[in-house]
Amino acid sequence: MSMSPARLWRNRIPRYRIVGIRCEDCGRAHYPPRPACPYCGSRNVKTEEMPKRGKVLSFSITYSVPEGFRARSPLVIATVELENGVKVVAPLTDVDPSQVSTGMPVEAVIRRIRESGRYGLIGYGLSFRPLRFGS
Amino acid sequence: MRRVYVAGVGLTRVGRHFDKGLLELAAEAAFKAIDEVQLKPEAVIVANMLSSTLQEQDNLGSYIAGGLGLSGTQAFKVEAGDGSGGAALLAAYSLIASGTVSSVLVVGVEKMTDYPTSTVYKASSQVLDAEYELYYGATMASLHAMMMRRYMEKYEVPRDLVSEWPVLMHENGAQNPFAQIRRRISKDDVARSQIISDPITLMDSSPLGDGAAALLLVSDDEASRVQSKPPVELVGVVSASDNVEFTARSELASIPAAREAAKKLQERFGVKAGEVDVVELHDSYTIAGLLLLEELGIADRGTAPRLLSEGRFRAGDRPAINLSGGLKSRGHPLGATGVYQAAEVVMQLRGDFPGLRQEGAETGIAVSMSGVGAFVSVALFRRV
């Protein structure tokens, strides 16, 4: 992916704060934000900050990583169901891949996700880590 | 609406064609299709996904048409990810059925082997959401892996039973001269092969390969003018889209667009996917093949692996599934794949498929899909 400052800037709020949408007509919430509700088609949607905790619904441990991710292999990508039922696809972090299981409680953190070359832009984003007792 | 017939088909064996570029691949398949009836098409529709990214070639319609000596025709590229082939069929069918043109050459072509695997994986994963999936390093394999894990947990299906799919695909593909990987494999081979994206192994994944396939479609008027009357009709094409982002799906182990396309097939043509003689469907990964069987209504939910283990869906059964070997064994040259599937169904109905055959087949469907199901199309063919 070729990163540009404007492109990273434009998505900073939804990406760093998990801001999605809630449909004022059908009441369902969705992430990432879209101009219309993916469930009922209504344009009557409002942005809404999503909860930061949830559980792992499913996950994959990727060894055959795409270009730019070799240093992070194996990459654990999960579908997390947040406390309000909204689903998010993001990497898991601070965890041994062999310790990941479905149903595992997790919380959102910001992590460095990608770089464009050694001296280029750094892309940050969402990751989830296991929810530890007391955290 | 005018009826649409298949006047010619052409295929290139899927594989690593280091000596051939997009044009040479396309020419091999397209000339075979055209030469069946010696007819210059009025339009050329190119099905392709990655020429813009991997070959840095846009304007693909004119590029291919011109290169094939068909400049002057109406030519353009249709892109719907790795479901481009099915989308191109829909466009071609509509152009002829509506009376806009009388003949269309559909050429699916994809060139994937010039670069390291990580480059191609990244490019092919552009079917996902760029900002919220690809950005994080998610790939086609990792999303399918999440579907597969969910499927196995939800329906309590063990790894061994899931492996029925790739084993059957390789059994079928071993006899297809156009298949990329022509050898049988065992369930042990599947479980022990390299892990791509756990729980998906190498043997759950379609191989990377170059390929081209072509179909020459004509109107009924044109069909009566060509030397030998085309024996197969393209009855129609239905399709459905779904959100590109995986998170919109209420159940991860599902492909809602396939369910929707099957519903349209029944509403428009009165045909149930499970009642045709031959099916070629999109198994980019094992789980995609299993889920499509269930979403199209050919198998009940959670039962596809068990039915396979009981011997269903082989040649002679109705429907017979992926006698070509499917994406797993025949190969998956992304944008070209949907055209391969259509050509294979046509050859089954004509009785001249050079691999495993479904004897006496009268109806068949080619099911094309993009990504984890953001686009699904079903093309219905009938022997006349």
Short mmCIF file of C-alpha atoms in Angstrom, two decimals:
data_model
loop_
_atom_site.label_atom_id
_atom_site.label_comp_id
_atom_site.label_asym_id
_atom_site.label_seq_id
_atom_site.Cartn_x
_atom_site.Cartn_y
_atom_site.Cartn_z
CA MET A 1 0.00 0.00 0.00
CA SER A 2 1.37 3.40 -0.86
CA MET A 3 0.70 5.59 2.16
CA SER A 4 0.11 9.30 1.82
CA PRO A 5 -0.17 11.84 4.65
CA ALA A 6 -3.68 12.87 3.55
CA ARG A 7 -4.85 9.28 3.36
CA LEU A 8 -3.61 8.45 6.85
CA TRP A 9 -4.96 11.71 8.26
CA ARG A 10 -8.41 11.22 6.73
CA ASN A 11 -8.98 7.92 8.52
CA ARG A 12 -7.36 8.83 11.84
CA ILE A 13 -10.56 9.17 13.91
CA PRO A 14 -12.31 5.95 12.84
CA ARG A 15 -9.02 4.05 12.89
CA TYR A 16 -7.59 5.22 16.23
CA ARG A 17 -10.80 5.65 18.21
CA ILE A 18 -12.95 2.92 16.60
CA VAL A 19 -15.55 5.37 15.39
CA GLY A 20 -18.22 3.66 13.35
CA ILE A 21 -21.83 4.49 12.59
CA ARG A 22 -25.23 3.90 14.11
CA CYS A 23 -28.31 3.86 11.91
CA GLU A 24 -31.03 6.18 13.19
CA ASP A 25 -33.66 4.12 11.38
CA CYS A 26 -32.90 0.45 12.08
CA GLY A 27 -30.78 1.11 15.16
CA ARG A 28 -27.87 -1.13 14.15
CA ALA A 29 -24.25 -0.09 14.55
CA HIS A 30 -21.44 -0.85 12.11
CA TYR A 31 -17.69 -0.48 11.74
CA PRO A 32 -15.99 0.89 9.67
CA PRO A 33 -18.09 4.01 9.00
CA ARG A 34 -20.09 4.08 5.76
CA PRO A 35 -22.23 6.78 4.11
CA ALA A 36 -25.28 4.50 4.35
CA CYS A 37 -26.39 1.72 6.69
CA PRO A 38 -25.19 -1.66 5.35
CA TYR A 39 -28.20 -3.40 6.88
CA CYS A 40 -31.20 -1.28 5.83
CA GLY A 41 -29.73 1.15 3.29
CA SER A 42 -30.76 4.26 5.23
CA ARG A 43 -28.59 7.36 4.86
CA ASN A 44 -29.73 8.49 8.27
CA VAL A 45 -26.54 7.37 10.02
CA LYS A 46 -24.56 9.07 12.80
CA THR A 47 -20.95 8.46 13.73
CA GLU A 48 -20.51 6.75 17.07
CA GLU A 49 -17.50 5.71 19.10
CA MET A 50 -17.47 1.97 19.65
CA PRO A 51 -16.60 0.19 22.93
CA LYS A 52 -12.94 -0.73 23.31
CA ARG A 53 -13.42 -4.22 24.70
CA GLY A 54 -14.74 -7.40 23.21
CA LYS A 55 -14.00 -11.04 22.55
CA VAL A 56 -12.32 -12.98 19.77
CA LEU A 57 -14.99 -14.41 17.46
CA SER A 58 -12.51 -16.08 15.11
CA PHE A 59 -8.84 -15.71 14.24
CA SER A 60 -6.13 -16.79 11.84
CA ILE A 61 -2.37 -17.15 12.25
CA THR A 62 -0.82 -16.10 8.97
CA TYR A 63 2.66 -17.31 8.04
CA SER A 64 2.37 -16.42 4.35
CA VAL A 65 2.23 -12.69 4.98
CA PRO A 66 1.78 -10.00 2.34
CA GLU A 67 4.63 -7.76 1.24
CA GLY A 68 5.69 -5.37 4.01
CA PHE A 69 4.73 -7.67 6.90
CA ARG A 70 7.62 -10.15 6.95
CA ALA A 71 9.05 -8.75 10.20
CA ARG A 72 5.68 -9.29 11.89
CA SER A 73 5.18 -12.90 10.79
CA PRO A 74 3.30 -14.85 12.02
CA LEU A 75 0.55 -12.30 11.92
CA VAL A 76 -2.49 -13.00 14.09
CA ILE A 77 -5.56 -11.43 12.49
CA ALA A 78 -8.81 -11.66 14.42
CA THR A 79 -12.45 -10.78 14.08
CA VAL A 80 -13.32 -9.21 17.41
CA GLU A 81 -16.91 -8.81 18.57
CA LEU A 82 -17.07 -5.62 20.62
CA GLU A 83 -19.27 -5.33 23.70
CA ASN A 84 -22.05 -3.76 21.59
CA GLY A 85 -22.00 -6.65 19.10
CA VAL A 86 -20.17 -4.75 16.34
CA LYS A 87 -17.39 -6.71 14.63
CA VAL A 88 -13.88 -5.42 13.89
CA VAL A 89 -11.05 -7.05 11.91
CA ALA A 90 -7.65 -6.21 13.42
CA PRO A 91 -4.36 -7.83 14.46
CA LEU A 92 -3.87 -9.28 17.94
CA THR A 93 -0.79 -8.05 19.76
CA ASP A 94 1.21 -8.78 22.96
CA VAL A 95 0.23 -12.45 22.80
CA ASP A 96 1.88 -15.73 21.90
CA PRO A 97 -0.06 -17.00 18.84
CA SER A 98 -0.37 -20.46 20.45
CA GLN A 99 -2.24 -18.89 23.40
CA VAL A 100 -5.02 -17.34 21.28
CA SER A 101 -8.46 -18.91 21.46
CA THR A 102 -11.97 -18.02 20.37
CA GLY A 103 -13.99 -16.33 23.08
CA MET A 104 -10.84 -14.74 24.54
CA PRO A 105 -11.56 -11.29 26.05
CA VAL A 106 -9.50 -8.51 24.44
CA GLU A 107 -9.07 -4.75 24.60
CA ALA A 108 -8.13 -2.22 21.93
CA VAL A 109 -4.74 -0.52 21.79
CA ILE A 110 -2.92 1.62 19.23
CA ARG A 111 0.08 0.02 17.57
CA ARG A 112 2.50 0.69 14.76
CA ILE A 113 1.08 -1.27 11.82
CA ARG A 114 3.20 -0.55 8.75
CA GLU A 115 5.99 1.55 7.28
CA SER A 116 6.63 2.70 3.75
CA GLY A 117 10.34 2.03 3.48
CA ARG A 118 13.01 2.83 6.03
CA TYR A 119 12.59 6.60 5.99
CA GLY A 120 8.97 6.83 4.86
CA LEU A 121 5.65 7.28 6.61
CA ILE A 122 4.62 5.14 9.55
CA GLY A 123 1.04 3.91 9.66
CA TYR A 124 -0.52 3.37 13.09
CA GLY A 125 -3.75 1.61 13.80
CA LEU A 126 -5.88 -0.60 15.92
CA SER A 127 -4.72 -3.80 17.56
CA PHE A 128 -6.29 -5.91 20.30
CA ARG A 129 -4.46 -7.46 23.24
CA PRO A 130 -5.67 -10.01 25.76
CA LEU A 131 -7.66 -8.38 28.56
CA ARG A 132 -5.71 -9.02 31.70
CA PHE A 133 -7.26 -9.25 35.14
CA GLY A 134 -7.50 -5.75 36.59
CA SER A 135 -6.60 -3.92 33.38
CA MET B 1 -34.78 -10.52 -25.13
CA ARG B 2 -32.71 -12.44 -27.66
CA ARG B 3 -31.33 -15.86 -26.84
CA VAL B 4 -27.59 -16.23 -26.40
CA TYR B 5 -25.52 -19.21 -27.59
CA VAL B 6 -21.95 -20.34 -27.08
CA ALA B 7 -20.30 -20.61 -30.49
CA GLY B 8 -16.78 -21.37 -29.31
CA VAL B 9 -14.57 -21.96 -26.28
CA GLY B 10 -10.82 -21.89 -25.74
CA LEU B 11 -8.53 -22.63 -22.80
CA THR B 12 -4.87 -22.32 -21.91
CA ARG B 13 -3.47 -24.75 -19.34
CA VAL B 14 -3.11 -22.89 -16.03
CA GLY B 15 0.49 -22.73 -14.92
CA ARG B 16 3.75 -20.83 -14.83
CA HIS B 17 4.08 -19.48 -18.33
CA PHE B 18 7.31 -17.52 -17.99
CA ASP B 19 7.49 -17.16 -21.78
CA LYS B 20 4.04 -15.61 -22.12
CA GLY B 21 2.59 -12.23 -21.20
CA LEU B 22 -1.06 -11.16 -21.00
CA LEU B 23 -1.42 -10.92 -24.78
CA GLU B 24 0.14 -14.28 -25.62
CA LEU B 25 -1.98 -16.02 -22.98
CA ALA B 26 -5.15 -14.29 -24.17
CA ALA B 27 -4.39 -15.07 -27.83
CA GLU B 28 -3.98 -18.79 -27.20
CA ALA B 29 -7.46 -19.08 -25.67
CA ALA B 30 -9.23 -16.47 -27.81
CA PHE B 31 -8.03 -17.81 -31.18
CA LYS B 32 -9.26 -21.30 -30.24
CA ALA B 33 -12.72 -19.91 -29.43
CA ILE B 34 -12.92 -17.74 -32.57
CA ASP B 35 -11.61 -20.50 -34.85
CA GLU B 36 -14.42 -22.87 -33.90
CA VAL B 37 -16.76 -20.85 -36.13
CA GLN B 38 -14.47 -18.33 -37.87
CA LEU B 39 -16.49 -15.35 -36.74
CA LYS B 40 -15.15 -11.89 -35.95
CA PRO B 41 -16.91 -10.69 -32.78
CA GLU B 42 -18.54 -7.26 -32.57
CA ALA B 43 -17.34 -6.74 -29.01
CA VAL B 44 -14.51 -7.95 -26.77
CA ILE B 45 -14.95 -8.06 -23.00
CA VAL B 46 -11.81 -8.78 -21.02
CA ALA B 47 -12.16 -10.31 -17.55
CA ASN B 48 -9.11 -9.49 -15.45
CA MET B 49 -8.29 -8.34 -11.95
CA LEU B 50 -4.65 -7.31 -11.56
CA SER B 51 -3.30 -5.98 -14.87
CA SER B 52 -3.30 -2.49 -13.38
CA THR B 53 -1.24 -3.55 -10.35
CA LEU B 54 1.03 -6.33 -11.64
CA GLN B 55 1.49 -5.53 -15.34
CA GLU B 56 0.98 -1.76 -14.98
CA GLN B 57 -1.34 -2.10 -17.96
CA ASP B 58 -4.67 -0.32 -18.04
CA ASN B 59 -6.90 0.18 -21.07
CA LEU B 60 -6.98 -3.60 -21.18
CA GLY B 61 -9.99 -3.91 -23.50
CA SER B 62 -8.27 -2.04 -26.32
CA TYR B 63 -4.92 -3.63 -25.50
CA ILE B 64 -6.24 -7.18 -25.84
CA ALA B 65 -8.64 -6.49 -28.75
CA GLY B 66 -5.94 -4.66 -30.71
CA GLY B 67 -3.37 -7.35 -29.97
CA LEU B 68 -5.75 -10.04 -31.25
CA GLY B 69 -6.31 -8.15 -34.50
CA LEU B 70 -9.79 -7.09 -33.44
CA SER B 71 -9.38 -3.31 -33.21
CA GLY B 72 -12.51 -1.42 -34.15
CA THR B 73 -14.65 -3.71 -32.00
CA GLN B 74 -16.25 -2.40 -28.82
CA ALA B 75 -13.77 -3.46 -26.17
CA PHE B 76 -13.41 -2.95 -22.44
CA LYS B 77 -12.32 -4.67 -19.24
CA VAL B 78 -14.70 -5.85 -16.53
CA GLU B 79 -13.32 -6.06 -13.01
CA ALA B 80 -15.05 -7.62 -10.03
CA GLY B 81 -12.01 -8.93 -8.15
CA ASP B 82 -11.44 -12.63 -8.67
CA GLY B 83 -15.10 -12.84 -9.72
CA SER B 84 -14.35 -10.76 -12.83
CA GLY B 85 -15.03 -13.74 -15.11
CA GLY B 86 -18.61 -14.07 -13.90
CA ALA B 87 -19.19 -10.32 -14.15
CA ALA B 88 -17.84 -10.33 -17.73
CA LEU B 89 -20.31 -13.09 -18.64
CA LEU B 90 -23.14 -11.00 -17.20
CA ALA B 91 -22.05 -7.99 -19.28
CA ALA B 92 -21.63 -10.07 -22.45
CA TYR B 93 -24.97 -11.81 -22.00
CA SER B 94 -26.72 -8.48 -21.49
CA LEU B 95 -25.16 -6.89 -24.59
CA ILE B 96 -26.42 -9.70 -26.81
CA ALA B 97 -29.77 -10.36 -25.11
CA SER B 98 -30.62 -6.65 -25.33
CA GLY B 99 -29.85 -6.54 -29.05
CA THR B 100 -26.95 -4.11 -28.65
CA VAL B 101 -24.54 -6.46 -30.46
CA SER B 102 -24.80 -9.92 -32.03
CA SER B 103 -21.53 -11.42 -30.88
CA VAL B 104 -19.13 -10.95 -27.99
CA LEU B 105 -15.76 -12.52 -27.29
CA VAL B 106 -15.25 -12.90 -23.53
CA VAL B 107 -11.56 -13.32 -22.69
CA GLY B 108 -10.47 -13.97 -19.13
CA VAL B 109 -6.76 -13.50 -18.60
CA GLU B 110 -4.46 -13.20 -15.59
CA LYS B 111 -0.68 -13.18 -15.29
CA MET B 112 0.40 -13.94 -11.71
CA THR B 113 3.80 -15.60 -11.70
CA ASP B 114 6.25 -12.81 -12.52
CA TYR B 115 6.66 -11.72 -8.89
CA PRO B 116 7.43 -13.14 -5.43
CA THR B 117 4.48 -14.77 -3.68
CA SER B 118 4.25 -12.01 -1.04
CA THR B 119 3.80 -9.41 -3.81
CA VAL B 120 1.05 -11.43 -5.48
CA TYR B 121 -0.68 -12.18 -2.15
CA LYS B 122 -0.75 -8.49 -1.38
CA ALA B 123 -2.11 -7.66 -4.82
CA SER B 124 -4.78 -10.37 -4.82
CA SER B 125 -5.86 -9.22 -1.35
CA GLN B 126 -6.89 -5.91 -2.88
CA VAL B 127 -10.35 -7.48 -3.13
CA LEU B 128 -10.61 -6.80 0.61
CA ASP B 129 -11.24 -3.41 2.23
CA ALA B 130 -8.05 -1.42 1.59
CA GLU B 131 -8.26 0.86 4.65
CA TYR B 132 -9.62 -1.51 7.27
CA GLU B 133 -8.42 -4.99 6.25
CA LEU B 134 -5.53 -4.83 3.78
CA TYR B 135 -4.00 -1.99 5.82
CA TYR B 136 -3.55 -4.40 8.74
CA GLY B 137 -1.97 -7.14 6.66
CA ALA B 138 -5.15 -9.21 6.33
CA THR B 139 -5.18 -11.39 3.21
CA MET B 140 -7.64 -13.50 1.26
CA ALA B 141 -6.22 -16.47 3.15
CA SER B 142 -6.55 -14.94 6.62
CA LEU B 143 -10.22 -14.00 6.14
CA HIS B 144 -11.02 -17.43 4.70
CA ALA B 145 -9.12 -18.93 7.65
CA MET B 146 -11.44 -17.10 10.06
CA MET B 147 -14.46 -18.44 8.15
CA MET B 148 -13.00 -21.94 8.27
CA ARG B 149 -12.26 -21.85 12.01
CA ARG B 150 -15.75 -20.55 12.70
CA TYR B 151 -17.29 -23.21 10.44
CA MET B 152 -15.37 -26.06 12.10
CA GLU B 153 -16.29 -24.84 15.59
CA LYS B 154 -19.93 -24.07 14.83
CA TYR B 155 -20.73 -27.37 13.11
CA GLU B 156 -18.12 -29.42 15.02
CA VAL B 157 -16.44 -30.59 11.83
CA PRO B 158 -12.93 -32.04 12.34
CA ARG B 159 -9.95 -31.15 10.13
CA ASP B 160 -9.95 -34.60 8.59
CA LEU B 161 -13.50 -34.27 7.27
CA VAL B 162 -12.87 -30.80 5.82
CA SER B 163 -9.98 -32.31 3.86
CA GLU B 164 -12.48 -34.33 1.80
CA TRP B 165 -12.80 -31.28 -0.45
CA PRO B 166 -9.19 -30.82 -1.66
CA VAL B 167 -8.77 -34.60 -1.96
CA LEU B 168 -11.77 -34.82 -4.32
CA MET B 169 -10.67 -31.74 -6.27
CA HIS B 170 -7.26 -33.28 -6.96
CA GLU B 171 -8.86 -36.59 -7.89
CA ASN B 172 -10.98 -34.75 -10.49
CA GLY B 173 -8.25 -32.41 -11.70
CA ALA B 174 -5.77 -35.25 -12.21
CA GLN B 175 -7.66 -36.06 -15.40
CA ASN B 176 -8.00 -32.49 -16.71
CA PRO B 177 -5.28 -31.59 -19.25
CA PHE B 178 -5.84 -27.87 -18.55
CA ALA B 179 -5.34 -28.23 -14.78
CA GLN B 180 -2.32 -26.66 -13.09
CA ILE B 181 -1.78 -29.43 -10.50
CA ARG B 182 -2.53 -32.87 -11.90
CA ARG B 183 -1.81 -35.24 -9.04
CA ARG B 184 -3.81 -36.96 -6.35
CA ILE B 185 -3.33 -36.04 -2.69
CA SER B 186 -4.36 -37.68 0.59
CA LYS B 187 -6.02 -36.20 3.67
CA ASP B 188 -2.65 -36.55 5.41
CA ASP B 189 -1.02 -34.43 2.68
CA VAL B 190 -3.59 -31.70 3.36
CA ALA B 191 -3.13 -31.69 7.14
CA ARG B 192 0.67 -31.88 6.96
CA SER B 193 1.28 -29.34 4.23
CA GLN B 194 2.74 -25.94 5.01
CA ILE B 195 0.46 -23.68 7.07
CA ILE B 196 -0.50 -20.62 5.05
CA SER B 197 -2.93 -19.02 7.46
CA ASP B 198 -3.90 -21.34 10.28
CA PRO B 199 -6.18 -23.35 9.97
CA ILE B 200 -5.68 -23.05 6.18
CA THR B 201 -2.82 -25.13 4.79
CA LEU B 202 -1.17 -24.99 1.38
CA MET B 203 -3.40 -27.86 0.22
CA ASP B 204 -6.52 -25.90 1.22
CA SER B 205 -5.41 -23.06 -1.08
CA SER B 206 -5.66 -22.60 -4.82
CA PRO B 207 -2.23 -22.32 -6.48
CA LEU B 208 -0.88 -19.17 -8.13
CA GLY B 209 -0.84 -19.50 -11.89
CA ASP B 210 -1.18 -17.74 -15.22
CA GLY B 211 -4.09 -18.53 -17.47
CA ALA B 212 -6.56 -17.48 -20.10
CA ALA B 213 -9.97 -18.74 -21.15
CA ALA B 214 -12.35 -17.53 -23.83
CA LEU B 215 -15.97 -17.88 -24.81
CA LEU B 216 -17.47 -16.68 -28.07
CA LEU B 217 -21.12 -15.76 -27.49
CA VAL B 218 -23.60 -15.10 -30.31
CA SER B 219 -27.25 -14.14 -30.69
CA ASP B 220 -29.78 -16.62 -32.13
CA ASP B 221 -29.66 -14.83 -35.54
CA GLU B 222 -25.90 -15.06 -35.65
CA ALA B 223 -26.04 -18.69 -34.49
CA SER B 224 -28.07 -19.66 -37.54
CA ARG B 225 -25.45 -18.08 -39.83
CA VAL B 226 -22.40 -19.91 -38.48
CA GLN B 227 -21.37 -23.23 -40.01
CA SER B 228 -22.37 -25.60 -37.22
CA LYS B 229 -25.22 -24.71 -34.92
CA PRO B 230 -23.97 -24.03 -31.38
CA PRO B 231 -25.21 -26.82 -29.09
CA VAL B 232 -25.20 -24.82 -25.85
CA GLU B 233 -27.30 -21.84 -24.77
CA LEU B 234 -26.28 -19.34 -22.10
CA VAL B 235 -29.74 -19.09 -20.56
CA GLY B 236 -28.84 -16.20 -18.28
CA VAL B 237 -26.58 -14.82 -15.58
CA VAL B 238 -27.64 -13.68 -12.11
CA SER B 239 -25.44 -12.07 -9.49
CA ALA B 240 -25.45 -10.42 -6.08
CA SER B 241 -23.02 -8.19 -4.24
CA ASP B 242 -22.26 -7.95 -0.55
CA ASN B 243 -20.29 -5.48 1.57
CA VAL B 244 -16.57 -5.73 0.93
CA GLU B 245 -15.84 -5.47 4.67
CA PHE B 246 -16.01 -8.85 6.38
CA THR B 247 -17.46 -7.24 9.52
CA ALA B 248 -20.86 -6.57 7.93
CA ARG B 249 -21.65 -10.30 7.93
CA SER B 250 -23.84 -11.39 10.84
CA GLU B 251 -22.43 -14.95 10.64
CA LEU B 252 -18.75 -15.33 9.73
CA ALA B 253 -19.24 -18.83 8.32
CA SER B 254 -21.59 -17.67 5.58
CA ILE B 255 -21.67 -16.19 2.09
CA PRO B 256 -24.93 -14.19 1.93
CA ALA B 257 -24.35 -13.11 -1.70
CA ALA B 258 -24.37 -16.76 -2.80
CA ARG B 259 -27.70 -17.33 -1.08
CA GLU B 260 -29.07 -14.24 -2.81
CA ALA B 261 -27.75 -15.30 -6.24
CA ALA B 262 -29.27 -18.78 -5.84
CA LYS B 263 -32.59 -17.17 -4.94
CA LYS B 264 -32.45 -15.03 -8.10
CA LEU B 265 -31.60 -18.11 -10.18
CA GLN B 266 -34.73 -19.81 -8.97
CA GLU B 267 -36.95 -16.73 -9.31
CA ARG B 268 -35.78 -15.86 -12.83
CA PHE B 269 -35.28 -19.28 -14.37
CA GLY B 270 -37.11 -21.67 -12.06
CA VAL B 271 -33.88 -23.58 -11.55
CA LYS B 272 -32.47 -24.79 -8.22
CA ALA B 273 -28.67 -25.00 -8.07
CA GLY B 274 -28.92 -28.53 -6.67
CA GLU B 275 -30.97 -29.80 -9.61
CA VAL B 276 -28.56 -29.13 -12.47
CA ASP B 277 -26.24 -31.83 -13.86
CA VAL B 278 -22.89 -30.08 -13.55
CA VAL B 279 -21.60 -27.29 -11.33
CA GLU B 280 -18.28 -25.48 -11.49
CA LEU B 281 -17.90 -23.38 -8.36
CA HIS B 282 -15.34 -21.09 -6.75
CA ASP B 283 -13.16 -22.90 -4.20
CA SER B 284 -10.30 -20.44 -3.82
CA TYR B 285 -9.92 -22.11 -0.42
CA THR B 286 -11.48 -25.33 0.87
CA ILE B 287 -13.94 -23.43 3.05
CA ALA B 288 -15.24 -21.39 0.10
CA GLY B 289 -16.12 -24.58 -1.78
CA LEU B 290 -17.91 -26.08 1.23
CA LEU B 291 -19.81 -22.90 2.08
CA LEU B 292 -20.88 -22.34 -1.53
CA LEU B 293 -22.35 -25.85 -1.68
CA GLU B 294 -24.42 -24.99 1.38
CA GLU B 295 -25.35 -21.40 0.51
CA LEU B 296 -26.47 -22.39 -3.00
CA GLY B 297 -28.78 -24.94 -1.39
CA ILE B 298 -26.94 -27.99 -2.80
CA ALA B 299 -26.17 -29.21 0.74
CA ASP B 300 -27.71 -28.42 4.13
CA ARG B 301 -25.76 -26.22 6.53
CA GLY B 302 -22.79 -27.91 8.12
CA THR B 303 -23.26 -31.10 6.08
CA ALA B 304 -21.11 -30.61 2.95
CA PRO B 305 -17.97 -32.36 4.32
CA ARG B 306 -19.98 -35.36 5.52
CA LEU B 307 -21.80 -35.66 2.17
CA LEU B 308 -18.43 -35.60 0.40
CA SER B 309 -17.14 -38.38 2.67
CA GLU B 310 -20.24 -40.41 1.74
CA GLY B 311 -19.24 -40.17 -1.92
CA ARG B 312 -21.56 -37.43 -3.12
CA PHE B 313 -20.95 -34.88 -5.91
CA ARG B 314 -18.67 -37.07 -8.03
CA ALA B 315 -19.13 -37.74 -11.75
CA GLY B 316 -22.41 -39.60 -12.20
CA ASP B 317 -24.02 -37.96 -9.15
CA ARG B 318 -26.34 -34.99 -9.62
CA PRO B 319 -24.97 -32.41 -9.47
CA ALA B 320 -21.38 -33.35 -10.18
CA ILE B 321 -19.17 -30.66 -8.66
CA ASN B 322 -15.95 -29.28 -10.16
CA LEU B 323 -15.04 -32.12 -12.52
CA SER B 324 -12.30 -29.74 -13.71
CA GLY B 325 -10.61 -30.03 -10.32
CA GLY B 326 -11.90 -26.61 -9.30
CA LEU B 327 -9.71 -23.68 -8.35
CA LYS B 328 -7.73 -26.03 -6.11
CA SER B 329 -6.44 -28.28 -8.88
CA ARG B 330 -7.27 -26.63 -12.22
CA GLY B 331 -5.95 -23.39 -10.76
CA HIS B 332 -7.18 -19.89 -10.04
CA PRO B 333 -5.91 -17.22 -12.44
CA LEU B 334 -8.13 -14.66 -10.64
CA GLY B 335 -10.05 -12.66 -13.27
CA ALA B 336 -9.89 -15.52 -15.78
CA THR B 337 -11.28 -18.18 -13.44
CA GLY B 338 -14.97 -17.45 -14.03
CA VAL B 339 -14.43 -17.83 -17.78
CA TYR B 340 -12.63 -21.17 -17.24
CA GLN B 341 -15.61 -22.39 -15.22
CA ALA B 342 -18.05 -21.34 -17.96
CA ALA B 343 -15.97 -22.99 -20.69
CA GLU B 344 -15.75 -26.20 -18.64
CA VAL B 345 -19.52 -26.31 -18.10
CA VAL B 346 -20.06 -25.71 -21.84
CA MET B 347 -17.70 -28.56 -22.75
CA GLN B 348 -19.47 -30.87 -20.31
CA LEU B 349 -22.78 -30.09 -22.03
CA ARG B 350 -21.25 -30.51 -25.50
CA GLY B 351 -19.70 -33.79 -24.36
CA ASP B 352 -16.18 -32.79 -25.35
CA PHE B 353 -14.58 -31.91 -22.02
CA PRO B 354 -11.16 -33.58 -22.17
CA GLY B 355 -11.18 -34.73 -18.50
CA LEU B 356 -13.73 -36.44 -16.23
CA ARG B 357 -17.17 -36.22 -17.87
CA GLN B 358 -20.74 -36.09 -16.68
CA GLU B 359 -22.46 -38.28 -19.27
CA GLY B 360 -25.68 -36.93 -20.75
CA ALA B 361 -25.43 -33.58 -18.94
CA GLU B 362 -28.14 -31.14 -20.05
CA THR B 363 -27.88 -28.23 -17.64
CA GLY B 364 -25.03 -26.70 -15.72
CA ILE B 365 -24.02 -23.63 -13.74
CA ALA B 366 -20.75 -21.73 -13.35
CA VAL B 367 -20.50 -19.99 -9.98
CA SER B 368 -17.98 -17.16 -9.80
CA MET B 369 -17.07 -15.33 -6.59
CA SER B 370 -14.92 -12.45 -5.48
CA GLY B 371 -12.94 -12.27 -2.24
CA VAL B 372 -14.80 -13.86 0.65
CA GLY B 373 -18.10 -13.36 -1.16
CA ALA B 374 -18.42 -9.66 -1.96
CA PHE B 375 -19.67 -10.69 -5.40
CA VAL B 376 -21.22 -13.96 -6.51
CA SER B 377 -22.58 -14.74 -9.96
CA VAL B 378 -24.28 -17.80 -11.38
CA ALA B 379 -24.30 -18.43 -15.14
CA LEU B 380 -26.85 -20.99 -16.32
CA PHE B 381 -26.11 -23.09 -19.42
CA ARG B 382 -28.38 -25.56 -21.22
CA ARG B 383 -27.84 -28.03 -24.02
CA VAL B 384 -30.23 -27.32 -26.91
#
